[in-house]
Coordinates of C-alpha atoms and ligand atoms in Angstrom, one line a residue:
X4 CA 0.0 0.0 0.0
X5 CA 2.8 2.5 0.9
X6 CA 4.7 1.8 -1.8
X7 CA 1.8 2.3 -4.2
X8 CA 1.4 6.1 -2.8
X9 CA 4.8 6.5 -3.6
X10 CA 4.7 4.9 -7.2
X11 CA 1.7 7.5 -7.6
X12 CA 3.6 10.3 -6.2
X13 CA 6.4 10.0 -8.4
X14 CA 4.8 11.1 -11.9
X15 CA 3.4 14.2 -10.3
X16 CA 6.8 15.0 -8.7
X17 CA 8.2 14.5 -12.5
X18 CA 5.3 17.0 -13.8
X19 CA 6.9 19.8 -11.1
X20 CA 10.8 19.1 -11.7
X21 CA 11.0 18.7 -15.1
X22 CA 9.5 22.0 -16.3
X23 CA 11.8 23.8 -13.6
X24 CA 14.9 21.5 -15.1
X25 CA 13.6 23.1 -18.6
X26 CA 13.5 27.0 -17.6
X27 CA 17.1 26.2 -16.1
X28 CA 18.2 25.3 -18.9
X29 CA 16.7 28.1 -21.0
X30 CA 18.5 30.3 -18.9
X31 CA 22.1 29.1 -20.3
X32 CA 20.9 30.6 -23.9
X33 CA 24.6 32.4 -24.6
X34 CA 22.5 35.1 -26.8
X35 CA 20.6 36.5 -23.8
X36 CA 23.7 35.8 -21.4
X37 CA 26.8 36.6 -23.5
X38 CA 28.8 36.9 -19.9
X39 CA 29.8 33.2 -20.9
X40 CA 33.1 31.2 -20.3
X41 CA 31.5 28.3 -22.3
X42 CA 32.1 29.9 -25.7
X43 CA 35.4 30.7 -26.6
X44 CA 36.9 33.2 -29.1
X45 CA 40.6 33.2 -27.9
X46 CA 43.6 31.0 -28.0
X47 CA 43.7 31.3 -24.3
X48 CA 40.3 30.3 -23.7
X49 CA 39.7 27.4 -25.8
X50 CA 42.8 25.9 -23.4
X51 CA 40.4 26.4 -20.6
X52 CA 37.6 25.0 -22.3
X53 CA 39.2 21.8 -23.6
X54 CA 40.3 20.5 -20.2
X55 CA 36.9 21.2 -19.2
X56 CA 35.5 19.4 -21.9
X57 CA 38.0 16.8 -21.4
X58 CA 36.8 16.6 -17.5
X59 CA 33.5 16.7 -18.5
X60 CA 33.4 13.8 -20.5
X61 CA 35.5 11.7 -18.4
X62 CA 33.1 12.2 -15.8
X63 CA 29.7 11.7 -17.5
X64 CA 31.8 8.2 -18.6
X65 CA 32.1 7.2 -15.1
X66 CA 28.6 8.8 -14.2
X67 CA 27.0 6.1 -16.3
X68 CA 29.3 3.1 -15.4
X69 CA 28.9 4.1 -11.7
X70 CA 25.5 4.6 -11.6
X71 CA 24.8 1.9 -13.8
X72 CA 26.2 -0.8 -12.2
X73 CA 24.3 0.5 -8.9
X74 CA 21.0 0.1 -11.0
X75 CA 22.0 -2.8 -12.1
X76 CA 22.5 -4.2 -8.6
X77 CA 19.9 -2.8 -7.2
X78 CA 17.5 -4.6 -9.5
X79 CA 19.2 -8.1 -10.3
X80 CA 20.3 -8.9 -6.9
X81 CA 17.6 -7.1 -4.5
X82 CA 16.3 -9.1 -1.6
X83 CA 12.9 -10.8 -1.2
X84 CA 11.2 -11.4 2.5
X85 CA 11.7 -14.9 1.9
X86 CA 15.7 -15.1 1.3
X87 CA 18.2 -16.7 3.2
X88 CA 21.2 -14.7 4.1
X89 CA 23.7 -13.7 1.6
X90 CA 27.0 -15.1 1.3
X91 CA 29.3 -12.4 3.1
X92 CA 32.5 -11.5 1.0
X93 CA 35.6 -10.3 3.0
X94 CA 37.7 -8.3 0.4
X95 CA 38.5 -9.1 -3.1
X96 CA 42.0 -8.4 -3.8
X97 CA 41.5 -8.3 -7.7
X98 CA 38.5 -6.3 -7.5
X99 CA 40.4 -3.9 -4.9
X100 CA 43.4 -3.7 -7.8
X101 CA 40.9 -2.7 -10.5
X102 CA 39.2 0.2 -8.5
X103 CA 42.1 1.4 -7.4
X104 CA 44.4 1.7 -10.8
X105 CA 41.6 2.6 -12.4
X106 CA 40.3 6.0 -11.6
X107 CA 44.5 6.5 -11.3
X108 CA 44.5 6.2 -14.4
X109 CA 41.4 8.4 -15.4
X110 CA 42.7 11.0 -12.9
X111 CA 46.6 10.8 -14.8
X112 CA 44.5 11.3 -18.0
X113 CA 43.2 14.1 -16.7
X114 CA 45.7 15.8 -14.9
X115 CA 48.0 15.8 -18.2
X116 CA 46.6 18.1 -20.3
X117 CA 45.4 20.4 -16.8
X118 CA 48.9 20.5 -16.2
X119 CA 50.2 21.6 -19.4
X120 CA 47.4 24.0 -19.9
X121 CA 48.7 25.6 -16.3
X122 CA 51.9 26.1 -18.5
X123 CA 50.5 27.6 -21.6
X124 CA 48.5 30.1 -19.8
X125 CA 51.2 31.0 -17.8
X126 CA 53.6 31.6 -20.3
X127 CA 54.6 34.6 -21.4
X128 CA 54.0 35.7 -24.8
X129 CA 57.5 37.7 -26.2
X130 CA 58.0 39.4 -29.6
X131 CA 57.5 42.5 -31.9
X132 CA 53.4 41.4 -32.5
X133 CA 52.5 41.2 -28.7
X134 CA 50.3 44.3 -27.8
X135 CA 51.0 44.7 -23.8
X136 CA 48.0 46.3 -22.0
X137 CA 48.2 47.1 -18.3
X138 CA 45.0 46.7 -16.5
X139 CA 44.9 48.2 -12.7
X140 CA 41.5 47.7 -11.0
X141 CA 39.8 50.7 -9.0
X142 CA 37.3 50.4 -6.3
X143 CA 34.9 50.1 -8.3
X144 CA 36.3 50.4 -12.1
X145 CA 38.6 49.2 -14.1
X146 CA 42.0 51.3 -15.9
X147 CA 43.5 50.1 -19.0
X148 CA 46.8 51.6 -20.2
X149 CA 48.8 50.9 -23.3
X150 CA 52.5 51.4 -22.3
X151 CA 53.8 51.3 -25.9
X152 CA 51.1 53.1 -27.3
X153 CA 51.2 55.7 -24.2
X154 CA 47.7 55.7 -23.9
X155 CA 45.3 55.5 -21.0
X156 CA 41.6 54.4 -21.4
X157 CA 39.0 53.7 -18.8
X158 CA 36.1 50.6 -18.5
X159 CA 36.3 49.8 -22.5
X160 CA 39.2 47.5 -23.6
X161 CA 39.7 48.0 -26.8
X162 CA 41.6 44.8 -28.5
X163 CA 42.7 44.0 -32.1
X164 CA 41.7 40.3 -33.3
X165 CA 44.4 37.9 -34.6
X166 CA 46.7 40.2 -32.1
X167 CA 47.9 38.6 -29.2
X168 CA 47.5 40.6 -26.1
X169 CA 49.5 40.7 -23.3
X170 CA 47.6 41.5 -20.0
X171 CA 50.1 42.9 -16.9
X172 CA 47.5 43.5 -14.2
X173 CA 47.7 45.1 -10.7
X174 CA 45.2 47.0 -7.8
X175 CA 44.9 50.8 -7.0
X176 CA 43.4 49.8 -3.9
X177 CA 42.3 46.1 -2.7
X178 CA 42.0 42.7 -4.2
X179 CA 40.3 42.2 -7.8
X180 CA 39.6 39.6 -10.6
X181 CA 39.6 40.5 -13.8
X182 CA 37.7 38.1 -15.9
X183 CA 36.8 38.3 -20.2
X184 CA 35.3 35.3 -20.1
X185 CA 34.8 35.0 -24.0
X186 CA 38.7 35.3 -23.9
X187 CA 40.3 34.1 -20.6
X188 CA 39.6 33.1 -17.3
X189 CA 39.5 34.8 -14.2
X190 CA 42.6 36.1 -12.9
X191 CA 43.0 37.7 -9.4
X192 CA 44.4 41.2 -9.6
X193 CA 46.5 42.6 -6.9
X194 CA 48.3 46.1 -5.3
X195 CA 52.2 45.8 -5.4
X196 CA 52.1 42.5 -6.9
X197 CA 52.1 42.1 -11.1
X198 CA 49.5 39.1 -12.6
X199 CA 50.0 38.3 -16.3
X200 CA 47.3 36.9 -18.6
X201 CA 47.4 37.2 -22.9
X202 CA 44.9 36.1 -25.2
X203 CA 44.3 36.4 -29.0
X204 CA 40.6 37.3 -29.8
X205 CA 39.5 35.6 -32.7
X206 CA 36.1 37.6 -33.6
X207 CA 35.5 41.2 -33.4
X208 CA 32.9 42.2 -31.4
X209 CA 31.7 44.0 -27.9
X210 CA 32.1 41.5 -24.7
X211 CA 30.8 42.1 -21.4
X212 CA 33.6 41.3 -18.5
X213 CA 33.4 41.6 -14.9
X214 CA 35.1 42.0 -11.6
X215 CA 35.0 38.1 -10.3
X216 CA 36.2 38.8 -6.7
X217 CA 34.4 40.4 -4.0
X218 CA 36.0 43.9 -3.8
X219 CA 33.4 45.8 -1.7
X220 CA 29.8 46.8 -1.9
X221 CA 29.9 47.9 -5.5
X222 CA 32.2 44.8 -6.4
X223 CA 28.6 44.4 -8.8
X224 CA 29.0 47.2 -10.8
X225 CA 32.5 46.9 -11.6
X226 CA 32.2 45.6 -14.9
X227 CA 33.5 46.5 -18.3
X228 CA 33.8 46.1 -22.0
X229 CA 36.1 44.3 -24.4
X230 CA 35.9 46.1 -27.6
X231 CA 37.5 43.6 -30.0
X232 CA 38.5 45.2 -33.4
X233 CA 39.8 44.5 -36.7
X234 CA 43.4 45.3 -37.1
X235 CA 42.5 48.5 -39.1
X236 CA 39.6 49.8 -36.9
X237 CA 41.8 49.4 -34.1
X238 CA 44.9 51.3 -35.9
X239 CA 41.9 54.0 -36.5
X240 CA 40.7 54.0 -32.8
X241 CA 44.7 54.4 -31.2
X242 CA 45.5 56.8 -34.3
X243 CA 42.0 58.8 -33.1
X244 CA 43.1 58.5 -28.9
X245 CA 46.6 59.6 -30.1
X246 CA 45.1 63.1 -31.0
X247 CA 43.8 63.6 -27.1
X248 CA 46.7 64.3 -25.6
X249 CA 47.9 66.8 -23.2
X250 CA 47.9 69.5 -25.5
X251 CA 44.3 69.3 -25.6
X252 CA 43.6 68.7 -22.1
X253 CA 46.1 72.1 -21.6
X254 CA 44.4 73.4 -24.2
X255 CA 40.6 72.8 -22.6
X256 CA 42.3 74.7 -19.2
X257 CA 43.5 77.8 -20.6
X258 CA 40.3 78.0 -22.6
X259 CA 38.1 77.5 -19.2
X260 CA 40.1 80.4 -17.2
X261 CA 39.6 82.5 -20.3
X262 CA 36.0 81.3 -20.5
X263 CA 35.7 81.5 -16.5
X264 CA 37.6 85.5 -16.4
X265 CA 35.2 85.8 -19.5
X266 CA 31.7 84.4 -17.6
X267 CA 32.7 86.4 -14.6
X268 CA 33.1 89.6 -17.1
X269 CA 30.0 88.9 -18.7
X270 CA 28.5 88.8 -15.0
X271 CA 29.4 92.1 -14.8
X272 CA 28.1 93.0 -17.9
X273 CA 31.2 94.4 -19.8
X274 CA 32.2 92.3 -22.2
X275 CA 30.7 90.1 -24.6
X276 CA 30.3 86.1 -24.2
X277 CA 33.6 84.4 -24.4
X278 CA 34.6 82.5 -27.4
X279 CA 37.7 80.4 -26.8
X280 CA 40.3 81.2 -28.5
X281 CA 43.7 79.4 -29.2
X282 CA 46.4 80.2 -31.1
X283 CA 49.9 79.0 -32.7
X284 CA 50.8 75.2 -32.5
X285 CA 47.7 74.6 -30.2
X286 CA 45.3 75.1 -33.1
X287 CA 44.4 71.9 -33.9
X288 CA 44.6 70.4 -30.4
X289 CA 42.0 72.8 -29.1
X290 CA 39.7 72.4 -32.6
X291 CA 39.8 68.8 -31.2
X292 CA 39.0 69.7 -28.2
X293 CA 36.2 71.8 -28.5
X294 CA 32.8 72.4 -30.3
X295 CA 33.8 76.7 -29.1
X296 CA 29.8 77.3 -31.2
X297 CA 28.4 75.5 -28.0
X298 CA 27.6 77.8 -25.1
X299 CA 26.9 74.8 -22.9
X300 CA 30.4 73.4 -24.0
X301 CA 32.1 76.5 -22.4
X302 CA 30.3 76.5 -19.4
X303 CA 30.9 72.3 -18.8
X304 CA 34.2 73.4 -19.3
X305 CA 34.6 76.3 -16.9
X306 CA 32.4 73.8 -14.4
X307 CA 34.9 70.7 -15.1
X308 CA 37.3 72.9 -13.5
X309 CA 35.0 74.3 -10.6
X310 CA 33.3 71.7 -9.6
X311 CA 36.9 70.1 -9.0
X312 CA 35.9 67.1 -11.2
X313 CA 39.2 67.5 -13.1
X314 CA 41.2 66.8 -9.3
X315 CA 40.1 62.9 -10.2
X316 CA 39.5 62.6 -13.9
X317 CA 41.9 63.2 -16.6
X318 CA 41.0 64.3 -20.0
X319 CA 43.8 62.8 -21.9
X320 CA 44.1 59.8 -23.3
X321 CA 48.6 60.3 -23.8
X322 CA 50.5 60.3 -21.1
X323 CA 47.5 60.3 -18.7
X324 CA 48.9 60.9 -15.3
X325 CA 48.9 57.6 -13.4
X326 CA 47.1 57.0 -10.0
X327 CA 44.3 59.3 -10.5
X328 CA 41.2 58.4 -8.6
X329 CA 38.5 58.8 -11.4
X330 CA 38.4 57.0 -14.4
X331 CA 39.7 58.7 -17.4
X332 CA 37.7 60.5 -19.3
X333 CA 39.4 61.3 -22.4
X334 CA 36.8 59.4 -24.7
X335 CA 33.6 59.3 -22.4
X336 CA 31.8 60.6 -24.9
X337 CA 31.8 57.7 -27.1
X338 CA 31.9 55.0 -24.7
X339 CA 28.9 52.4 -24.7
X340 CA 28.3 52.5 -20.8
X341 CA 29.0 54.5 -17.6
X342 CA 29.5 53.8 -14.0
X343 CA 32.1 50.8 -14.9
X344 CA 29.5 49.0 -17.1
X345 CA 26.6 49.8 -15.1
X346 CA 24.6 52.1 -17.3
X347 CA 24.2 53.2 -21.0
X348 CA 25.8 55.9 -21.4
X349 CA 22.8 58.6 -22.7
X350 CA 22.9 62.1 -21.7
X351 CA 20.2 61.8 -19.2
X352 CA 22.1 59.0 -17.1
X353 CA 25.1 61.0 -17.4
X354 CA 22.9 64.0 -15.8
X355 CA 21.6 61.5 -13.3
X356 CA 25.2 60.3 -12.6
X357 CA 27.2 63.9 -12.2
X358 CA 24.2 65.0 -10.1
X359 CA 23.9 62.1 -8.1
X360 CA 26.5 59.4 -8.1
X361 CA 25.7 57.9 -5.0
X362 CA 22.2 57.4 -5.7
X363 CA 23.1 55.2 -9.0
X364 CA 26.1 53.5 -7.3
X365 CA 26.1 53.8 -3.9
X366 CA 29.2 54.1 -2.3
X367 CA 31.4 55.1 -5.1
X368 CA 34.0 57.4 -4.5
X369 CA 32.7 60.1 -6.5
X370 CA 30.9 62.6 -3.8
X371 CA 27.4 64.7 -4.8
X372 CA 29.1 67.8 -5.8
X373 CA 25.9 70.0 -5.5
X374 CA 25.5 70.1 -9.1
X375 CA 22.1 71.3 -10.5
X376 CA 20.1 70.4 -13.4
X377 CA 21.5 73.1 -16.0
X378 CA 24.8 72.4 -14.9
X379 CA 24.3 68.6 -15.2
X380 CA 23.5 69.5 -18.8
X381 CA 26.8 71.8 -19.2
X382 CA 28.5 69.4 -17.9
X383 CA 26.9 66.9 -20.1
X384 CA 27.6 69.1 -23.4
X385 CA 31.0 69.3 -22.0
X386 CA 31.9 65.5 -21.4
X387 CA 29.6 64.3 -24.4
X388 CA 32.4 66.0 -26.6
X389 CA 35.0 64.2 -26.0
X390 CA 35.2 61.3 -28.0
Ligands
CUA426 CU1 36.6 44.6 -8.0 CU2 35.0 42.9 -7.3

């Protein structure tokens, strides 16, 4: 009789589990969830995956002897009310041989290609072709520098395919992870202590990465971009960054005091708006740097300086001062995301953000400055230029 409840039971238990098992399942579709380690598109990763693979199939192999032989004795030899008493067995030394050399042998088969994987990713890649990118992660973003290229870029990771990449990591502050998983694996990121991680991307393309160690209460939010290009869209982007340089940035200063002596005249009524002037061999820096037609431009600009957002951000991408506490900000204006990933980057989140950081990302370093709605929209003007 009990036993009859329970066959019953079983079926409806099916009905509730399976379903569940299904939307489980659904949620492992890579084209809704792109933050995936299980499909490669570098060198590097395709290691990884292969000893998993490997691993995997190894154990779904003894999965099914295991559990089939335990099904099988459960049914061929299970006991009736009426039996006599088994025949007991004390050891088999045959038996105890077999179990014992083989999963040795399973586990040798396995541990060969882990081990030499552990070698090829730790290797260092040398030579003319390897692009070397320093990453240092922030509380709660992420810095990217190219040493050779002497550029400095903030959240976005911009990559050329068929390129192998050298990653030399380290921490501004405590301990991260920084993890691509399309290209590598997770790789913990420390201060005064260098990491090293390369990768080749095979497929252009924008991939989400993210920090993968607890950092602090914002550890969430501290994600970023790879931006992997074709060899000649990425010569374009680094020959574009190489024209924000600290010409421009010096450029963007003296234009704000003349702008800010300028406002403070046109406060008193005696001259005419400013128009930002520049002159000799800064010509074409500041044309880069500045829309001048664009009143809200000029008055993000003389803000920039006032609010004291430029003490933590810097505006060039060349020989960016190191160990600022703000992510650069030399191309925020065409990055995909602010906020280290957090938010699309549209001019009304960027209002939300300069007027109200900690309400978007609580905790972050970056205090309220008391900045109002027309400001947020100079400042907005201001930032949304530089690209
Ligand atoms: Cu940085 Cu978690």
């Amino acid at each position: 009789m009990h036993l009859r409840i329970r066959a019953l039971r079983l079926p409806r238990r099916v009905a509730f589990v399976l379903p569940l098992l299904l939307l489980f399942a659904a949620g492992c579709s890579p084209e809704h969830y792109p933050q995936t380690g299980l499909r490669p598109l570098s060198d590097y990763a395709r290691i990884g995956d292969d000893i998993q693979n490997t691993t995997f199939y190894w154990a779904v192999g003894v999965f099914v002897l295991v559990e089939g032989a335990l099904l099988y004795a459960i049914f061929r030899f299970r006991g009736k009310p009426d039996d006599p008493e088994p025949r007991q067995i004390h050891g088999n030394t045959a038996i105890e041989i077999i179990w014992t050399v083989v999963p040795a042998l399973i586990l040798a088969a396995i541990a060969v290609p882990t081990v030499r994987g552990i070698f090829e990713t730790n290797a260092i890649p040398k030579g003319p072709e390897v692009l070397t990118v320093e990453v240092v992660g922030h509380q709660w973003w992420w810095e990217f520098r190219y040493p050779d290229l002497k550029l400095t870029t903030a959240n976005e990771l911009h990559i050329p395919v068929g390129q192998t990449v050298l990653v030399r990591m380290g921490s501004g502050d405590v301990i991260h992870s920084f993890w691509p998983p399309r290209f590598a694996g997770k790789r913990d990121v420390f201060p005064n202590r260098e990491t090293r991680m390369w990768f080749k991307a095979e497929k252009a393309g924008e991939y989400p990465g993210q920090c993968a160690e607890f950092c602090g209460i914002e550890h969430g939010r501290m994600a970023f971009r790879v931006m992997a290009q074709t060899p000649d869209e990425f010569q374009a982007w680094v020959a574009h960054m190489q024209t924000l340089g600290p010409k421009r940035a010096a450029a963007a200063a003296t234009d704000s005091v003349r702008t800010a002596s300028a406002g403070a005249a046109v406060q008193t009524g005696k001259t005419p708006a400013a128009k930002p002037q520049a002159g000799g061999q800064d010509t074409a820096a500041a044309a880069q740097a500045a829309p001048p037609s664009d009143p809200a431009y000029a008055a993000g600009e003389k803000l920039f300086m006032a609010k004291g957002c430029v003490g933590c951000h810097s505006l060039q991408a060349v020989d960016a001062p190191k160990g600022m506490i703000g992510p650069n900000l030399a191309n925020v204006g065409a990055r995909t995301t602010i906020g280290a990933g957090s938010f699309k980057n549209t001019d009304e989140t960027l209002a939300r953000w300069i007027q109200n950081p900690q309400l978007l990302k609580q905790g972050v370093l970056m205090p309220n400055l008391g900045v109002t709605p027309d400001e947020a929209k100079s400042l907005v003007a201001f930032l949304r230029a530089h690209k």
